[in-house]
Amino acid sequence: MATEVKKSADGKRVSLVLGAGGARGLAHIGAIEVLEERGYRFAGIAGSSMGALIGGIHAAGRLREYRDWVCALERSNVLRLLDFSFGFPGLIRGERIIAAMRDLVGDHRIEDLSIPFTAVATDIQAQREVWINHGPLFDAIRASIAIPMIFTPHKIDGLELVDGGLLAPVPIAATRQVRSDLVIAVDVNGPPQHKPKASDKGNGRESKGADVSADVEAEEAEEAKSGEGYRARIAAFIESITAGFGDQRKHSPEEEKARPGLIDLMVRSLDTMEAQISRMQLALDPPELLIRMPRDRCAIYEFWRASELIELGRESTSAALDAYEAGTLSR
């Protein structure tokens, strides 16, 4: 049953849709900040994948704490949050990440949040969207961020759930259960800008997705000195799958640099799929206001670029609101 929300006199009670996109979803923080600064109030929030994480944390009233935490992350911090799994249907179990979020945000039930919230996941058996709007917040978030082959699936009520971005990268339909003045959707899988990536924080190098292997090498060397062979073997495994995929011939340095590793190939495939589905969803069910950000600004795992991505969210949202409000005033 739809949640009745009285329309506001100023037309600024909105249903907010936050899309999937991995680290690019950190731009949602900037979008939320600008919307609140402009006087918009959230009648409800729906999110897929990273959009569910940001939306859920905001509905719990802890977005500022999360912002401070994620902006302080370096590459080595991100790597230490990954609990690699063997013998499970996914590269990362995700328990360490969720534990860090619980420590930061606290335990909440969705039905007790100050803003109605829906996390969107995918039922991999029934091949359908699942809207999670009750129960433990971080169960819902964990299911929504379970990117296949990267994170292990998460079970809720007997359902095996994976990333909501598979079927609903911009889950507009999930907001139709809340009545508001308008629907605002934030899509971080927009058309590419082909701009060079900004230098990484503090090291002056350009950011490249494949550079994760450099951090793995450093961590492996450090742990080898201390005799921690288990983690060193994991690091070697990650290095092997990011260094190249399927072709054992010798290549020139230029060819080696151009060849995607397994993780990079998976990431590019997910980006392609989500961008295409987003375009179809937005054409079939357009929001009143769409805020779009280019998908080529970072790879989905570059969480150490939080400050840059939040600023991108602020800039894109300000520009979209300027255009929308100017058009509203002129009518």
Short mmCIF file of C-alpha atoms in Angstrom, two decimals:
data_model
loop_
_atom_site.label_atom_id
_atom_site.label_comp_id
_atom_site.label_asym_id
_atom_site.label_seq_id
_atom_site.Cartn_x
_atom_site.Cartn_y
_atom_site.Cartn_z
CA MET A 1 0.00 0.00 0.00
CA ALA A 2 1.34 3.44 -0.90
CA THR A 3 2.53 5.70 1.88
CA GLU A 4 0.40 8.87 1.80
CA VAL A 5 2.43 12.07 2.02
CA LYS A 6 0.67 15.42 1.90
CA LYS A 7 1.87 17.61 -0.94
CA SER A 8 3.93 20.57 0.23
CA ALA A 9 3.10 24.17 -0.62
CA ASP A 10 6.57 24.84 -2.02
CA GLY A 11 6.68 21.65 -4.10
CA LYS A 12 9.91 20.51 -2.49
CA ARG A 13 8.95 17.18 -0.92
CA VAL A 14 10.72 14.69 -3.17
CA SER A 15 11.14 10.99 -3.71
CA LEU A 16 14.88 10.45 -4.16
CA VAL A 17 16.24 7.66 -6.36
CA LEU A 18 19.93 6.79 -5.98
CA GLY A 19 21.44 4.59 -8.67
CA ALA A 20 24.05 1.84 -8.72
CA GLY A 21 27.66 2.47 -9.73
CA GLY A 22 30.16 1.31 -7.12
CA ALA A 23 32.53 4.06 -6.01
CA ARG A 24 30.84 6.50 -8.39
CA GLY A 25 27.90 6.29 -6.01
CA LEU A 26 29.88 8.41 -3.56
CA ALA A 27 28.67 11.30 -5.72
CA HIS A 28 25.25 10.68 -4.14
CA ILE A 29 26.61 12.28 -0.98
CA GLY A 30 27.23 15.55 -2.81
CA ALA A 31 23.79 15.33 -4.46
CA ILE A 32 22.05 14.92 -1.09
CA GLU A 33 24.00 17.81 0.41
CA VAL A 34 23.02 20.21 -2.38
CA LEU A 35 19.37 19.13 -2.39
CA GLU A 36 19.10 19.76 1.35
CA GLU A 37 20.89 23.10 1.04
CA ARG A 38 18.32 24.12 -1.60
CA GLY A 39 15.46 23.30 0.76
CA TYR A 40 14.34 19.94 -0.68
CA ARG A 41 13.00 17.42 1.84
CA PHE A 42 12.91 13.69 1.29
CA ALA A 43 9.53 11.96 1.44
CA GLY A 44 11.27 8.68 0.67
CA ILE A 45 14.54 7.24 -0.66
CA ALA A 46 15.07 4.19 -2.88
CA GLY A 47 18.50 2.93 -3.87
CA SER A 48 20.29 0.15 -5.70
CA SER A 49 23.74 -1.10 -4.73
CA MET A 50 25.87 1.90 -3.70
CA GLY A 51 22.74 4.02 -3.91
CA ALA A 52 21.18 1.77 -1.26
CA LEU A 53 24.22 2.15 0.99
CA ILE A 54 24.29 5.96 0.76
CA GLY A 55 20.49 6.29 0.96
CA GLY A 56 20.20 3.95 3.94
CA ILE A 57 22.96 5.69 5.86
CA HIS A 58 21.33 9.07 5.19
CA ALA A 59 17.92 7.79 6.31
CA ALA A 60 19.64 6.64 9.51
CA GLY A 61 20.94 10.17 10.08
CA ARG A 62 24.64 9.27 9.85
CA LEU A 63 25.69 10.50 6.42
CA ARG A 64 28.06 13.15 7.77
CA GLU A 65 29.96 10.56 9.81
CA TYR A 66 30.18 8.27 6.78
CA ARG A 67 31.38 11.17 4.61
CA ASP A 68 34.22 11.98 7.01
CA TRP A 69 35.20 8.30 7.22
CA VAL A 70 35.20 7.57 3.49
CA CYS A 71 37.07 10.79 2.62
CA ALA A 72 39.91 9.65 4.88
CA LEU A 73 40.32 6.30 3.08
CA GLU A 74 43.53 5.58 1.20
CA ARG A 75 44.05 2.68 -1.21
CA SER A 76 45.64 0.54 1.49
CA ASN A 77 42.60 1.11 3.76
CA VAL A 78 40.25 -0.05 1.00
CA LEU A 79 42.29 -3.23 0.44
CA ARG A 80 42.22 -4.05 4.17
CA LEU A 81 38.40 -3.95 4.13
CA LEU A 82 38.29 -6.82 1.62
CA ASP A 83 37.82 -10.25 3.21
CA PHE A 84 38.71 -12.52 0.30
CA SER A 85 36.87 -15.82 0.14
CA PHE A 86 37.75 -19.20 -1.33
CA GLY A 87 35.14 -21.88 -1.86
CA PHE A 88 32.33 -19.30 -1.89
CA PRO A 89 30.38 -17.96 -4.92
CA GLY A 90 32.13 -14.63 -4.84
CA LEU A 91 35.60 -13.12 -4.50
CA ILE A 92 34.77 -11.10 -1.36
CA ARG A 93 32.54 -12.10 1.55
CA GLY A 94 31.70 -8.52 2.50
CA GLU A 95 31.45 -9.15 6.23
CA ARG A 96 34.36 -6.85 7.06
CA ILE A 97 32.85 -3.96 5.10
CA ILE A 98 29.44 -4.37 6.72
CA ALA A 99 31.03 -4.64 10.18
CA ALA A 100 32.82 -1.32 9.57
CA MET A 101 29.53 0.28 8.51
CA ARG A 102 27.72 -1.05 11.59
CA ASP A 103 30.43 0.35 13.85
CA LEU A 104 30.08 3.74 12.17
CA VAL A 105 26.31 3.95 11.74
CA GLY A 106 24.90 1.60 14.38
CA ASP A 107 22.22 -1.06 14.04
CA HIS A 108 18.87 0.15 12.69
CA ARG A 109 15.66 -1.35 11.43
CA ILE A 110 14.36 0.13 8.20
CA GLU A 111 10.84 0.65 9.56
CA ASP A 112 12.26 2.82 12.37
CA LEU A 113 14.22 5.21 10.12
CA SER A 114 13.25 8.88 9.98
CA ILE A 115 12.87 8.72 6.18
CA PRO A 116 11.01 5.87 4.40
CA PHE A 117 13.69 3.78 2.70
CA THR A 118 13.75 0.95 0.17
CA ALA A 119 16.82 -1.04 -0.83
CA VAL A 120 16.51 -2.81 -4.18
CA ALA A 121 18.13 -6.21 -4.70
CA THR A 122 17.81 -8.99 -7.29
CA ASP A 123 16.38 -12.44 -6.58
CA ILE A 124 18.81 -14.51 -8.62
CA GLN A 125 16.55 -17.60 -8.72
CA ALA A 126 13.28 -15.86 -9.69
CA GLN A 127 15.11 -13.25 -11.80
CA ARG A 128 13.13 -10.35 -10.37
CA GLU A 129 13.57 -7.16 -8.35
CA VAL A 130 13.11 -7.35 -4.60
CA TRP A 131 12.18 -4.21 -2.66
CA ILE A 132 13.39 -4.41 0.93
CA ASN A 133 11.62 -1.87 3.16
CA HIS A 134 11.62 -3.60 6.54
CA GLY A 135 14.04 -5.52 8.73
CA PRO A 136 17.68 -4.84 9.62
CA LEU A 137 19.14 -2.00 7.57
CA PHE A 138 22.49 -3.61 6.90
CA ASP A 139 20.93 -6.90 5.80
CA ALA A 140 19.15 -4.92 3.09
CA ILE A 141 22.28 -2.97 2.14
CA ARG A 142 24.43 -6.12 2.06
CA ALA A 143 21.98 -7.79 -0.33
CA SER A 144 21.76 -4.73 -2.58
CA ILE A 145 25.56 -4.37 -2.97
CA ALA A 146 26.24 -8.06 -3.72
CA ILE A 147 27.82 -7.63 -7.17
CA PRO A 148 27.88 -11.14 -8.72
CA MET A 149 31.30 -12.85 -8.74
CA ILE A 150 32.74 -10.02 -6.63
CA PHE A 151 30.58 -10.24 -3.48
CA THR A 152 28.94 -13.43 -2.26
CA PRO A 153 25.10 -13.43 -2.41
CA HIS A 154 23.14 -12.59 0.74
CA LYS A 155 20.10 -14.51 1.99
CA ILE A 156 17.00 -12.79 3.38
CA ASP A 157 13.81 -14.72 4.15
CA GLY A 158 15.17 -17.69 2.20
CA LEU A 159 15.85 -15.67 -0.94
CA GLU A 160 19.34 -15.62 -2.46
CA LEU A 161 19.84 -11.94 -3.29
CA VAL A 162 22.46 -10.12 -5.35
CA ASP A 163 23.11 -6.58 -6.57
CA GLY A 164 20.01 -4.51 -7.31
CA GLY A 165 21.84 -2.88 -10.22
CA LEU A 166 21.45 -6.05 -12.29
CA LEU A 167 17.79 -5.29 -12.97
CA ALA A 168 17.24 -1.79 -11.56
CA PRO A 169 20.36 0.40 -11.71
CA VAL A 170 18.10 3.46 -11.28
CA PRO A 171 15.15 2.05 -9.26
CA ILE A 172 12.50 4.67 -9.99
CA ALA A 173 9.60 2.22 -9.69
CA ALA A 174 10.48 1.57 -6.04
CA THR A 175 9.65 5.19 -5.18
CA ARG A 176 6.09 5.00 -6.53
CA GLN A 177 4.95 3.66 -3.13
CA VAL A 178 5.63 7.12 -1.65
CA ARG A 179 3.61 10.16 -2.70
CA SER A 180 5.61 13.33 -3.13
CA ASP A 181 5.78 16.51 -5.18
CA LEU A 182 8.33 15.14 -7.63
CA VAL A 183 10.78 12.31 -8.24
CA ILE A 184 14.47 13.17 -8.46
CA ALA A 185 16.79 10.44 -9.77
CA VAL A 186 20.57 10.44 -9.60
CA ASP A 187 22.23 8.31 -12.30
CA VAL A 188 25.99 7.81 -12.02
CA ASN A 189 26.15 5.76 -15.24
CA GLY A 190 25.70 8.73 -17.55
CA PRO A 191 27.43 9.28 -20.90
CA PRO A 192 31.24 9.40 -20.65
CA GLN A 193 33.10 12.68 -20.72
CA HIS A 194 36.48 11.18 -21.72
CA LYS A 195 38.26 13.44 -19.27
CA PRO A 196 41.61 12.40 -17.77
CA LYS A 197 41.24 11.11 -14.26
CA ALA A 198 42.40 13.26 -11.38
CA SER A 199 45.62 12.47 -9.58
CA ASP A 200 45.35 10.18 -6.62
CA LYS A 201 45.27 11.69 -3.17
CA GLY A 202 48.74 12.55 -1.95
CA ASN A 203 50.85 10.66 -4.49
CA GLY A 204 50.66 12.78 -7.67
CA ARG A 205 49.98 9.81 -9.96
CA GLU A 206 47.06 9.48 -12.34
CA SER A 207 44.44 7.03 -11.11
CA LYS A 208 44.05 3.82 -13.11
CA GLY A 209 41.89 0.86 -12.17
CA ALA A 210 44.65 -1.65 -12.88
CA ASP A 211 46.94 0.12 -10.40
CA VAL A 212 45.34 -1.89 -7.60
CA SER A 213 48.01 -4.51 -8.29
CA ALA A 214 50.71 -2.05 -7.20
CA ASP A 215 49.13 -1.80 -3.76
CA VAL A 216 48.81 -5.57 -3.62
CA GLU A 217 52.53 -5.93 -4.36
CA ALA A 218 53.41 -3.52 -1.56
CA GLU A 219 51.14 -5.25 0.93
CA GLU A 220 52.45 -8.67 -0.11
CA ALA A 221 56.06 -7.57 0.46
CA GLU A 222 55.24 -6.13 3.87
CA GLU A 223 53.42 -9.25 5.03
CA ALA A 224 56.06 -11.59 3.66
CA LYS A 225 58.60 -9.90 5.96
CA SER A 226 56.40 -10.59 8.97
CA GLY A 227 55.77 -14.19 7.98
CA GLU A 228 52.05 -13.81 7.27
CA GLY A 229 52.06 -16.24 4.37
CA TYR A 230 48.29 -16.67 4.14
CA ARG A 231 47.56 -13.05 3.32
CA ALA A 232 50.57 -12.96 1.03
CA ARG A 233 49.10 -15.85 -0.99
CA ILE A 234 45.80 -14.00 -1.26
CA ALA A 235 47.59 -10.90 -2.48
CA ALA A 236 49.45 -12.96 -5.07
CA PHE A 237 46.15 -14.43 -6.25
CA ILE A 238 44.56 -11.00 -6.68
CA GLU A 239 47.64 -9.78 -8.51
CA SER A 240 47.47 -12.74 -10.89
CA ILE A 241 43.86 -12.11 -11.91
CA THR A 242 44.32 -8.38 -12.37
CA ALA A 243 47.56 -8.73 -14.34
CA GLY A 244 46.04 -10.35 -17.42
CA PHE A 245 43.26 -12.67 -18.54
CA GLY A 246 43.47 -15.85 -20.52
CA ASP A 247 46.39 -15.04 -22.81
CA GLN A 248 49.73 -16.47 -21.77
CA ARG A 249 51.77 -15.15 -24.73
CA LYS A 250 54.50 -12.63 -24.15
CA HIS A 251 53.48 -9.05 -24.87
CA SER A 252 55.24 -5.73 -25.17
CA PRO A 253 54.93 -3.36 -22.16
CA GLU A 254 52.40 -1.31 -24.15
CA GLU A 255 50.27 -4.37 -24.89
CA GLU A 256 50.44 -5.53 -21.28
CA LYS A 257 49.24 -2.12 -20.12
CA ALA A 258 46.33 -2.16 -22.57
CA ARG A 259 45.10 -5.68 -21.74
CA PRO A 260 42.37 -5.75 -19.07
CA GLY A 261 42.76 -8.09 -16.11
CA LEU A 262 39.90 -10.30 -14.98
CA ILE A 263 38.59 -7.78 -12.45
CA ASP A 264 38.84 -4.93 -14.93
CA LEU A 265 37.02 -6.98 -17.56
CA MET A 266 34.23 -7.78 -15.09
CA VAL A 267 33.96 -4.11 -14.14
CA ARG A 268 33.73 -2.96 -17.75
CA SER A 269 31.07 -5.57 -18.47
CA LEU A 270 28.98 -4.48 -15.47
CA ASP A 271 29.34 -0.84 -16.47
CA THR A 272 28.13 -1.61 -19.99
CA MET A 273 25.14 -3.59 -18.75
CA GLU A 274 24.08 -1.05 -16.11
CA ALA A 275 24.42 1.90 -18.47
CA GLN A 276 22.22 0.20 -21.07
CA ILE A 277 19.54 -0.83 -18.54
CA SER A 278 19.59 2.68 -17.03
CA ARG A 279 18.87 4.22 -20.44
CA MET A 280 15.90 1.90 -20.98
CA GLN A 281 14.49 2.46 -17.47
CA LEU A 282 14.77 6.23 -17.73
CA ALA A 283 13.10 6.23 -21.15
CA LEU A 284 10.19 4.09 -19.93
CA ASP A 285 9.68 5.74 -16.54
CA PRO A 286 11.34 9.16 -16.49
CA PRO A 287 11.61 11.16 -13.26
CA GLU A 288 10.65 14.82 -13.07
CA LEU A 289 14.31 15.67 -12.57
CA LEU A 290 17.27 13.56 -13.65
CA ILE A 291 20.77 14.30 -12.35
CA ARG A 292 23.40 12.48 -14.42
CA MET A 293 27.11 11.97 -13.88
CA PRO A 294 29.58 10.49 -16.38
CA ARG A 295 30.46 6.85 -15.90
CA ASP A 296 34.09 7.30 -16.93
CA ARG A 297 35.13 9.44 -13.97
CA CYS A 298 36.37 6.43 -11.98
CA ALA A 299 36.28 2.64 -11.72
CA ILE A 300 33.67 1.09 -9.45
CA TYR A 301 36.27 0.19 -6.78
CA GLU A 302 38.16 3.51 -6.52
CA PHE A 303 36.72 4.45 -3.13
CA TRP A 304 39.90 6.33 -2.24
CA ARG A 305 38.71 9.14 -4.56
CA ALA A 306 35.75 10.06 -2.32
CA SER A 307 36.39 13.81 -2.01
CA GLU A 308 36.62 14.23 -5.78
CA LEU A 309 33.45 12.20 -6.40
CA ILE A 310 31.44 14.03 -3.73
CA GLU A 311 32.41 17.31 -5.36
CA LEU A 312 31.31 15.92 -8.73
CA GLY A 313 27.94 15.13 -7.15
CA ARG A 314 27.64 18.68 -5.82
CA GLU A 315 28.53 20.26 -9.18
CA SER A 316 26.21 18.04 -11.23
CA THR A 317 23.29 18.50 -8.83
CA SER A 318 23.70 22.27 -8.66
CA ALA A 319 23.71 22.53 -12.45
CA ALA A 320 20.65 20.28 -12.82
CA LEU A 321 18.72 22.18 -10.13
CA ASP A 322 19.59 25.54 -11.68
CA ALA A 323 18.14 24.41 -15.00
CA TYR A 324 15.08 22.79 -13.40
CA GLU A 325 14.24 25.72 -11.14
CA ALA A 326 14.73 28.24 -13.94
CA GLY A 327 12.31 26.25 -16.10
CA THR A 328 9.79 26.01 -13.26
CA LEU A 329 9.87 29.76 -12.67
CA SER A 330 9.41 30.52 -16.36
CA ARG A 331 6.23 28.46 -16.68
#
